XYZ file of C-alpha atoms in Angstrom:
559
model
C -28.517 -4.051 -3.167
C -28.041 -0.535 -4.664
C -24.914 0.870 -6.521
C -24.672 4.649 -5.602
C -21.782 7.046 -4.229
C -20.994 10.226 -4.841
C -17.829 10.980 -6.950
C -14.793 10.171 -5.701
C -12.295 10.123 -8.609
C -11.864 12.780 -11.714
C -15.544 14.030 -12.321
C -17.197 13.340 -15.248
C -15.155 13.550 -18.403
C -16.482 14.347 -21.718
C -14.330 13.366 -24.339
C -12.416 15.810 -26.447
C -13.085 16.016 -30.074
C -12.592 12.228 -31.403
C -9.459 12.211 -33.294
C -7.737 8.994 -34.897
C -3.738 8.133 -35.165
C -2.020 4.848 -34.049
C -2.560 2.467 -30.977
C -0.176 4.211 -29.254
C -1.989 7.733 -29.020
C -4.723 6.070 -28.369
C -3.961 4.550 -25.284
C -1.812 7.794 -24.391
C -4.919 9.634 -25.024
C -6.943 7.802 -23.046
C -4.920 8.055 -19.905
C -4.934 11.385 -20.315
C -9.026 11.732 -20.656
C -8.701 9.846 -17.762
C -7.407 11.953 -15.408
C -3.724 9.992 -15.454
C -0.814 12.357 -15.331
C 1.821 10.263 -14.564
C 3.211 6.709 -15.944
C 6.082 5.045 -14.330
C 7.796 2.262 -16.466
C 11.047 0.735 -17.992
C 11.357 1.732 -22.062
C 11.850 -1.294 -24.113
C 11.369 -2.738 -27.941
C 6.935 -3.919 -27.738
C 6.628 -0.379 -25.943
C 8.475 1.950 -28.450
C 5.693 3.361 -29.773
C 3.909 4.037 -26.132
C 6.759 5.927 -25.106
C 6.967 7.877 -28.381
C 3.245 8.703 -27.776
C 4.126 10.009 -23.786
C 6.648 12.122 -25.073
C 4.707 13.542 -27.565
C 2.360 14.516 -24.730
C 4.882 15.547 -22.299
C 2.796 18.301 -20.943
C 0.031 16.552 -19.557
C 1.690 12.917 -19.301
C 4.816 12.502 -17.162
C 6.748 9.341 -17.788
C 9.227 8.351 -15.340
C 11.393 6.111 -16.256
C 12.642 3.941 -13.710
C 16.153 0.861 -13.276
C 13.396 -2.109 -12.593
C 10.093 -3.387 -13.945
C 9.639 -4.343 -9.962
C 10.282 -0.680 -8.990
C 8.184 0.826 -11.457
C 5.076 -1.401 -10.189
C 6.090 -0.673 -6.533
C 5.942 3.081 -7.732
C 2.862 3.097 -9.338
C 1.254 1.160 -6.133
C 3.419 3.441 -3.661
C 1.678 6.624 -6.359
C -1.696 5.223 -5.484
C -1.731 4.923 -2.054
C -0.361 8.277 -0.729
C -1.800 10.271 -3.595
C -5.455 8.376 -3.656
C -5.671 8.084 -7.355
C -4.572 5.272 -9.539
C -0.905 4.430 -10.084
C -0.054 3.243 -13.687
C 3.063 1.699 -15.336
C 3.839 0.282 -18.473
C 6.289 -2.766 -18.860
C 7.466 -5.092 -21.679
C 6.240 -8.722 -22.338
C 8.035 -12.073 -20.402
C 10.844 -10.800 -17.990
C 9.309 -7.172 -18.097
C 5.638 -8.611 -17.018
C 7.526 -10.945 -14.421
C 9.565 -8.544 -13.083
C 6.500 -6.712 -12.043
C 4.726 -9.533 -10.165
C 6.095 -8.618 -6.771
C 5.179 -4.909 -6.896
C 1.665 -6.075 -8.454
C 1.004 -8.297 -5.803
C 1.894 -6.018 -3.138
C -0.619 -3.865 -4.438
C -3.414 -6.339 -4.481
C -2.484 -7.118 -0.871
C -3.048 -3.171 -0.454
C -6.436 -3.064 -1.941
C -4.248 -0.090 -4.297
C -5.559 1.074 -7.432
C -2.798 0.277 -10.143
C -3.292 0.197 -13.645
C -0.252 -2.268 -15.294
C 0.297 -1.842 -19.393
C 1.441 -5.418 -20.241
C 2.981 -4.887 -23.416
C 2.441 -8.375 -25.136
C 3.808 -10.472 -28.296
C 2.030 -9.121 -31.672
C -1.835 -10.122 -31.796
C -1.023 -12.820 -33.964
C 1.658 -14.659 -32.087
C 0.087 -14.676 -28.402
C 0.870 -18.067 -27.283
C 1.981 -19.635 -30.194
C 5.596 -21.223 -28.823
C 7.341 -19.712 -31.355
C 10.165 -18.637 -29.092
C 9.869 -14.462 -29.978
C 11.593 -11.934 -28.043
C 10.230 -11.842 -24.556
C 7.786 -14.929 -25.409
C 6.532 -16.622 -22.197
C 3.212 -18.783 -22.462
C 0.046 -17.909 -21.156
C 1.147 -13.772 -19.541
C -2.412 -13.025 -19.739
C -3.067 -15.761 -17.225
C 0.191 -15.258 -15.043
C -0.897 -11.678 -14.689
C -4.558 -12.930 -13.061
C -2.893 -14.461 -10.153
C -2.589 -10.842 -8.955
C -4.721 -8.543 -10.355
C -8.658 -8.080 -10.074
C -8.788 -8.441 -14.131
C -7.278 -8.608 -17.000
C -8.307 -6.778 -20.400
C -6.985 -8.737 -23.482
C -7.018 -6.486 -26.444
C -6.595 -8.139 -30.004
C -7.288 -4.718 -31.934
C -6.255 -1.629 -32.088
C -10.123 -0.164 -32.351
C -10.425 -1.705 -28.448
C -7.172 -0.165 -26.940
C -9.052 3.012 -25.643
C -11.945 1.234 -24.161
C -9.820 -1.057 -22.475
C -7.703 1.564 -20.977
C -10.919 3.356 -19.978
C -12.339 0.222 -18.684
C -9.040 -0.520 -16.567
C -8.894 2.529 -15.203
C -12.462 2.552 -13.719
C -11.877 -1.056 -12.657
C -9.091 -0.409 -11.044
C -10.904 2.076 -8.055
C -14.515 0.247 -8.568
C -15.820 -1.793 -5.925
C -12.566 -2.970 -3.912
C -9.586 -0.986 -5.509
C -7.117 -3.538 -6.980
C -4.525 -3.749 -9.849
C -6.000 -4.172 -13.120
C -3.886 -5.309 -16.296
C -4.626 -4.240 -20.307
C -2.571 -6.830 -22.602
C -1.412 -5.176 -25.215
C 0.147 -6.871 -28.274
C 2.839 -4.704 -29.434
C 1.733 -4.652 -32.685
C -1.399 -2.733 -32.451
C 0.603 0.422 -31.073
C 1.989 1.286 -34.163
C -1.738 0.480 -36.457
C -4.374 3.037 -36.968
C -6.321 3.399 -34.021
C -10.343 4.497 -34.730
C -12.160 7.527 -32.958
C -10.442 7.932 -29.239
C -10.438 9.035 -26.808
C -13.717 7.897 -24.991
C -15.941 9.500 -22.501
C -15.246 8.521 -18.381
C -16.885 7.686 -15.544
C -17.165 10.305 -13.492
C -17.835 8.566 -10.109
C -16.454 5.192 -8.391
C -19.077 2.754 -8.438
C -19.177 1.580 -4.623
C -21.514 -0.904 -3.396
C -24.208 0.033 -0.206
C -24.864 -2.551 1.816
C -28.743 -3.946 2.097
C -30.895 -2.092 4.541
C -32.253 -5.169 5.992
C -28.721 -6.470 6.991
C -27.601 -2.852 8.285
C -30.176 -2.420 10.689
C -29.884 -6.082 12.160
C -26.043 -4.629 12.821
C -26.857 -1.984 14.198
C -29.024 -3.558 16.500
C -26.606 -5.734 17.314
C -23.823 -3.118 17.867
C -26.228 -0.289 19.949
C -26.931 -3.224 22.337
C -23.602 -4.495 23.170
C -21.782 -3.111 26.555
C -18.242 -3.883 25.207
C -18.008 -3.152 21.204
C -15.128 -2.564 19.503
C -14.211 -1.366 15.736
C -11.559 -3.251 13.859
C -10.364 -1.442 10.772
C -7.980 -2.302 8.322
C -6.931 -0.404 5.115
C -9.860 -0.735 3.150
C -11.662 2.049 5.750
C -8.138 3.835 4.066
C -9.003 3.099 0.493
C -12.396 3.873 0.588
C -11.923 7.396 2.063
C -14.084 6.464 5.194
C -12.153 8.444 8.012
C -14.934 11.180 9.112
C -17.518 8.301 7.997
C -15.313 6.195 10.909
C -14.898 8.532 13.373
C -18.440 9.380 13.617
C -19.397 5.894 14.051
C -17.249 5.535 16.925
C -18.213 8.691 18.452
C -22.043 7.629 18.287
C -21.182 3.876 19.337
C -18.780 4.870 21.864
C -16.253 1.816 20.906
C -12.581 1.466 20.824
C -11.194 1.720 17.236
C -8.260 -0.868 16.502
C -6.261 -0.094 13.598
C -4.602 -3.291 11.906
C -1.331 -1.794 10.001
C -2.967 -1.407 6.893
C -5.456 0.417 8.324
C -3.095 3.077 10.230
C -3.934 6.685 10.254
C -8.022 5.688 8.800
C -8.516 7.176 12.276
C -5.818 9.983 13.575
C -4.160 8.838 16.644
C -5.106 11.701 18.529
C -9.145 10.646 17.983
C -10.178 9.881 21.677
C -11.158 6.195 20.460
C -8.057 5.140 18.625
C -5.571 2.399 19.128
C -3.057 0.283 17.665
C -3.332 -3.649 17.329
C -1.170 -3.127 21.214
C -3.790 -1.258 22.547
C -6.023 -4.077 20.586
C -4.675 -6.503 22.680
C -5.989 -5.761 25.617
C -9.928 -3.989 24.539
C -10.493 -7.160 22.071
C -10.376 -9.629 24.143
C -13.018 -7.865 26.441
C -15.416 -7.020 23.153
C -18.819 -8.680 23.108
C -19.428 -7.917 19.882
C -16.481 -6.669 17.422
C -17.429 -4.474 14.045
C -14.590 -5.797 11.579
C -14.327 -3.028 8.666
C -12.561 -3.541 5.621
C -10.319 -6.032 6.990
C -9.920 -9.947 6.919
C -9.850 -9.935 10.662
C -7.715 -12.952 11.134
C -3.963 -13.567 12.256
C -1.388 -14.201 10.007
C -2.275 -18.124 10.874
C -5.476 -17.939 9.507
C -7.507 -17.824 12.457
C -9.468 -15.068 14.071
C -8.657 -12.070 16.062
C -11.738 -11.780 17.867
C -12.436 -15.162 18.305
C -14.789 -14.897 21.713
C -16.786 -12.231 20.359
C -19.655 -11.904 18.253
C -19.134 -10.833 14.812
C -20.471 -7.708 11.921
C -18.368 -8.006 8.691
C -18.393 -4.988 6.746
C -16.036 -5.990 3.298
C -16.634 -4.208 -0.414
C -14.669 -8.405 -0.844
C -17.079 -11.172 -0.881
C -14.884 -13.158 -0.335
C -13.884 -11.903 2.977
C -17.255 -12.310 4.609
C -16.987 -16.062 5.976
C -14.789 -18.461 6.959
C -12.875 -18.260 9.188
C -15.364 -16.032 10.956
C -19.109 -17.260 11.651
C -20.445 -13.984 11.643
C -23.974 -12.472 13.281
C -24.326 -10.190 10.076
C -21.979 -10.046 6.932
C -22.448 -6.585 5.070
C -21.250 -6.730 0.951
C -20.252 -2.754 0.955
C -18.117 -0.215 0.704
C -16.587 0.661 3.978
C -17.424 4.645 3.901
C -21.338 3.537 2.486
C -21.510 0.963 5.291
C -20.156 2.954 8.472
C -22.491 5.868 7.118
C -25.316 3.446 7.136
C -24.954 1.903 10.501
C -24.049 5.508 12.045
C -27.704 6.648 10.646
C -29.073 3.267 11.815
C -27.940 3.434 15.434
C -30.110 4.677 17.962
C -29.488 4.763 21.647
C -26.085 2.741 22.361
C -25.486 0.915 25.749
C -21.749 0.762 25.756
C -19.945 1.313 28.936
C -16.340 2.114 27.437
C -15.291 5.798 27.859
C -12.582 7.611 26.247
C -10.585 7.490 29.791
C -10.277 3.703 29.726
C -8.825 4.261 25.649
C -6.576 7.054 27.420
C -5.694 4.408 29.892
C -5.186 1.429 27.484
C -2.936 3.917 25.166
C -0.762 4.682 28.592
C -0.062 1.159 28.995
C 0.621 0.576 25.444
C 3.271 3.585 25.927
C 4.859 1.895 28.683
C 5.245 -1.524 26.629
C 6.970 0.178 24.166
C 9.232 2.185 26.074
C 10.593 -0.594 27.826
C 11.995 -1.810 24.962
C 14.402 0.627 25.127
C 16.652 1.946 22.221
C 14.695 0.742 19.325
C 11.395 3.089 20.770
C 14.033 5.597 20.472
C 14.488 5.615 17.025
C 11.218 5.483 15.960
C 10.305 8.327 18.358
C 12.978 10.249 16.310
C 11.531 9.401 13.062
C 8.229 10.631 14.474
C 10.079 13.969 16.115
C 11.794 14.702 12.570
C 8.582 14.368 10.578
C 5.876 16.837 10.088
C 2.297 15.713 10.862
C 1.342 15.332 7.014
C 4.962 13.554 5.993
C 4.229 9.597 4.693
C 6.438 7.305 6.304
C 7.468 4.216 4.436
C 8.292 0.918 6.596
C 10.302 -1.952 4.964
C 10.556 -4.913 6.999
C 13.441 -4.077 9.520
C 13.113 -3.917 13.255
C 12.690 0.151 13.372
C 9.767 -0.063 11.021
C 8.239 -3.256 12.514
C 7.885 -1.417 16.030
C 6.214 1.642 14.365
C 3.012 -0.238 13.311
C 2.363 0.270 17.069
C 4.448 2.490 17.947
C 4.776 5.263 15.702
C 1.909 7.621 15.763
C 0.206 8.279 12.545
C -2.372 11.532 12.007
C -3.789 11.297 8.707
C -4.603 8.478 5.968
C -2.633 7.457 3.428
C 0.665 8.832 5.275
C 1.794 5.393 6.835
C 2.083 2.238 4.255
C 3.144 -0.873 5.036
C 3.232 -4.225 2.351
C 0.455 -5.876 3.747
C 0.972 -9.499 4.246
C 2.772 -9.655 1.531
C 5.198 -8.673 3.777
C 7.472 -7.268 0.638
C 11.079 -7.083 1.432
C 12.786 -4.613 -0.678
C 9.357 -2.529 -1.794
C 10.560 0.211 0.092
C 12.125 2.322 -1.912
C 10.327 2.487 -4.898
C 6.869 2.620 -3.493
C 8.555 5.735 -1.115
C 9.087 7.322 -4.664
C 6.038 6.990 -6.043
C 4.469 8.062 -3.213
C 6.207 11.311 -3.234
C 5.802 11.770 -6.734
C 1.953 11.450 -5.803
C 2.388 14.083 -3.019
C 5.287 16.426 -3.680
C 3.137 18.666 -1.006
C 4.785 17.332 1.670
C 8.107 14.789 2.291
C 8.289 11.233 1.958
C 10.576 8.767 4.277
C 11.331 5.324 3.575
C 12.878 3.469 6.415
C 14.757 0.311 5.364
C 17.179 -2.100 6.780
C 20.428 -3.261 5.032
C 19.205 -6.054 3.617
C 15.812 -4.293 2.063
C 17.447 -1.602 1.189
C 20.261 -3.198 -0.987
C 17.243 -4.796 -2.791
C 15.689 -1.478 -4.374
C 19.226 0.608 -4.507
C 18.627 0.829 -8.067
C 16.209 2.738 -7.539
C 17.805 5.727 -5.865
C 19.046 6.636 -9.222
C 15.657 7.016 -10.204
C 15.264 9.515 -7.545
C 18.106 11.476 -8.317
C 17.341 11.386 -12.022
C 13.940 12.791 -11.415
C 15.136 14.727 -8.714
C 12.131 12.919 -6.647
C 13.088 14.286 -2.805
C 12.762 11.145 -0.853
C 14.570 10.923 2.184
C 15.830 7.621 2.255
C 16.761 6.162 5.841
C 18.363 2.580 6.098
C 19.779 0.938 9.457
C 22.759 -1.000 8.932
C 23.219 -4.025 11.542
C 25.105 -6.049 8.767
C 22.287 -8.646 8.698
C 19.336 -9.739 7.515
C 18.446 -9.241 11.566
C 14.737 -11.257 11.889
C 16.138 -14.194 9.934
C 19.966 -14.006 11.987
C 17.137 -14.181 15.097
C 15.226 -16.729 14.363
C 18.590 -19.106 13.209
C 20.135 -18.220 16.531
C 17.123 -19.095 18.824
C 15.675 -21.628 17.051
C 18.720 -24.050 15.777
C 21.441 -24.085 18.571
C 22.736 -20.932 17.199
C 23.995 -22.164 13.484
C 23.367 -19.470 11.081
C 23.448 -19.589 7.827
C 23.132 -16.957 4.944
C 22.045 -14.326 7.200
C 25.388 -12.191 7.830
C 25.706 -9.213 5.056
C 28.545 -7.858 3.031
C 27.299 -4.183 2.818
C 29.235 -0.637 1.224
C 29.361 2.218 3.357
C 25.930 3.654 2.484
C 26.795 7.230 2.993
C 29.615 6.923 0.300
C 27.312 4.931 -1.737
C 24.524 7.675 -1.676
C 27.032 10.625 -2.387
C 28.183 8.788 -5.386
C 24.855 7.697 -6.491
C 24.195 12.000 -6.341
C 21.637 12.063 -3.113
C 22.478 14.469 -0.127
C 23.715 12.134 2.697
C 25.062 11.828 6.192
C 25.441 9.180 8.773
C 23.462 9.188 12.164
C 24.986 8.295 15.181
C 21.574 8.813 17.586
C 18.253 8.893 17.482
C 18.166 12.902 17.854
C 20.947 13.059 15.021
C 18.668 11.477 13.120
C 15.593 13.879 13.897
C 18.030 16.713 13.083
C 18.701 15.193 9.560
C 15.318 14.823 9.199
C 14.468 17.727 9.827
C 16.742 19.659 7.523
C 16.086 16.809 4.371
C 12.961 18.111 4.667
C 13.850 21.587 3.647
C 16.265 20.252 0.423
C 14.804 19.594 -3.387
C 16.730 16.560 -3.971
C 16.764 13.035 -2.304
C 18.835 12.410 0.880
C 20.103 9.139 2.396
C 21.038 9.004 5.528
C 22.740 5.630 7.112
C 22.563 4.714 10.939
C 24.844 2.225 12.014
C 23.517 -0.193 14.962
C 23.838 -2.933 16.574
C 21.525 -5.785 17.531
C 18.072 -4.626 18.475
C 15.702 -6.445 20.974
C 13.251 -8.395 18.923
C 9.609 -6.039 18.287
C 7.875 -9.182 17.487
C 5.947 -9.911 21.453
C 4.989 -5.979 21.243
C 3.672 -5.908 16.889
C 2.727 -10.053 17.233
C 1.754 -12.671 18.899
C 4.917 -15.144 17.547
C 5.391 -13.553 14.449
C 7.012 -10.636 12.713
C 5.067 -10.666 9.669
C 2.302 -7.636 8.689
C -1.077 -7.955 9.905
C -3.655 -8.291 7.045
């Protein structure tokens, strides 16, 4: 197995003239050196000196400060994954570090890369019960149950190579969060020589040779193959590596909802988990690329079919699949590899039967009548480019199949995390990562009230968001599920909510109140030309339930 890719991050850095000062710069410095111009965070007592030191550098290192630690991890996640670099935030021990969790594990869901600064207890009191401020035992260990790796640091000489090494970590191999403890006393004690030298490229793993060709053997000889992607083809950058694959194998590419937009929906092979419905099932021989490939019960979605695994994860290269070939690589390395490898292809699927399979997937989703017609307006208000944000609310649970996405990184979902209330936030940090073109988030009442905060991070940084949130006074899926399932008790489910339009005017944003689907283009449409964020509030009633069209007896994200 060889480790080789060309660059894909910051090219090679050489460090600047070694200086020395406090913890603090070094750690600032290092950030800096490596390629970071942005930190997202909530200012607190173990991280006064860290601030001091962003300030300090104010012209190369924005610091944002945000109302939640959760927000300022769903930023630094939502930073990664529309910008393609590595989102980084900076929180204080106990509640701080806690706080984050959610937003951390979304991210490791996401395969993001997100660098967290745990601020931690000074060196000499880690886990030592003596009830300090923000004492909780073992952080270092809570924070592994959702990160890739954590870097304890226990002097100040090691802060800069552990902020070097978490950064690289972060985007190596599979991108996932990373976390550097940092006892809060080592900020403030002379730091030696920083900062350090940089990777220049992402070390990706290429799959064996032996393996590659055995798949490819596999996949030029079936008459019905198929391409399931998820978002690691996303995170790895693999689109054109992708496309060309499918081109030369002539198979249908199914997008999971992670994976939206790793091939453009206008690419004569695409289709949606819908369209996967119906081409799956027919497959004798399914490629499944950067994706677990199962339901959200654990089991397989292309159970009848043999199997190639393509996964930069080890871990997701078995069970539950029994797969003909399992390839450890990166997804871009590994598509490139079997596209060389091919040769002559027998597939009979043509891009008419696609055509054909999209048609029918168009007709599904019309017939559900008013809630296609809101997500057809998001689509109609929204530039090609534009990211769209989905919370977990009816609108944004039919546009996993029914909104159609152009580009990578432009449509993020939670992952099956399935992350109520990540909405906001992440939709901020995304368009802090690309303030080239405009973010939406799309949120229902309940989400939305979650991550209000928020907005007043927004407005404070004047981050222009437009912020969309349907108000059917419920927590709707839940209100649903009561109804049908338990003779129509409900419990819990019925919301108390402002009038969000008031709400966002006194907050500071822009907003207005949509009474139609092509109100709400319009709105769109004109946010889009503003500097500042916008909310704008649609009112409606109860929708018909997405869940038969997105899945199979469930609402929740695919993996």
């Amino acid at each position: 197995m060889s480790d080789s890719a060309p660059a894909t991050g910051p090219a090679a850095v050489a460090a600047p003239e070694a200086t020395a000062g406090i913890g603090a710069d070094a750690v600032a410095d290092q950030l800096v050196a490596g390629g970071v111009s942005t930190v997202f965070g909530v200012p607190g007592v173990q991280l006064d000196y860290a601030v001091d030191a962003f300030a300090r550098r104010a012209g190369s290192l924005r610091y944002l400060s945000c109302r939640h630690e959760q927000g300022a991890a769903h930023m630094a996640d939502g930073y990664a994954r529309a910008g393609g670099g590595t989102g980084v935030f900076a929180v204080v021990p106990g509640p701080g570090v806690l706080n984050a969790m959610t937003g951390l594990a979304t991210a490791y869901a996401c395969s993001s890369p997100v660098l967290c600064l745990a601020a931690n207890l000074p060196a000499w009191a880690i886990d030592g019960g003596l009830g300090l401020l923000h004492e909780i035992r073992d952080q270092e260990e809570v924070l592994r149950s959702v990160t890739k790796r954590v870097l304890p640091v226990r002097d100040a000489d090691e802060l800069a190579a552990a902020v070097r090494d978490g950064l690289a970590a972060a985007r190596d191999e599979r991108p996932q969060p990373v976390a550097v403890s940092v006892p809060e006393d080592l900020l403030k004690q002379p730091a030696g020589a920083f900062p350090l030298p940089v990777p220049g490229d992402v070390r990706r793993v290429a799959p064996d040779a032996g393996p590659v060709a055995e798949a490819a053997r596999l996949l030029a000889s079936a008459e019905r193959p198929v391409v399931l992607c998820g978002g690691g083809v996303v995170a790895a950058g693999a689109t054109e590596a992708l496309g060309a694959l499918a081109a030369k194998l002539r198979a249908p590419v199914v997008t999971t909802s992670n994976g939206r937009g790793a091939l453009s929906d206008r690419h004569p092979w695409t289709l949606t988990s819908l369209g996967g419905r119906e081409v799956v099932p027919r497959a004798d021989v399914v490629l499944i690329v950067g994706s677990r490939g199962v339901r959200m019960d654990g089991t397989p979605l292309a159970p009848g079919a043999e199997t190639v695994l393509l996964n930069a994860d080890p871990a997701d290269l078995g069970s539950p699949h029994e797969p003909a070939v399992a390839l450890l690589g990166d997804a871009r390395l590994g598509l490139d590899a079997l596209t060389a490898e091919l040769g002559r292809c027998d597939s009979v699927w043509t891009p008419d039967d696609v055509a054909a399979v999209r048609t029918r997937c168009g007709e599904q989703i019309a017939g559900i009548g008013e809630l296609a017609d809101w997500v057809g307006a998001l689509r109609d208000g929204m530039a090609d480019e534009d990211v769209l944000v989905g919370e977990l609310t009816q609108v944004s649970y039919l546009s996993r199949v029914a909104f159609p996405v152009y580009a990578p990184r432009t449509f993020l979902s939670p992952g099956y995390q399935g992350t109520l209330g990540y909405g906001i936030p992440t939709a901020v940090g995304a368009q802090v990562a690309r303030p080239d073109v405009r973010v939406v988030s799309v949120s229902g009442d309940g989400g939305f009230a979650y991550g209000m905060a928020e907005l007043l991070t927004a407005v404070t940084h004047r981050v222009p968001v437009t912020f969309v949130v349907f108000d059917d006074g419920a927590f709707g899926n839940v209100l649903r599920t009561q109804v049908e399932q338990f003779d129509g008790r409900t419990l819990g489910t019925r919301l108390h909510n402002p009038d969000f339009a008031d709400l966002g005017r006194i907050f500071g944003l822009d907003s207005s109140r949509a009474a139609s689907p092509q109100q709400l283009t319009g709105m769109l449409k004109d946010a889009a030309a503003a500097d500042r964020p916008t909310l704008v509030s649609v009112p409606v009633g109860t929708f018909p339930d997405p869940g038969p069209l997105v899945r199979e007896g469930s609402h929740a994200p695919q993996n």
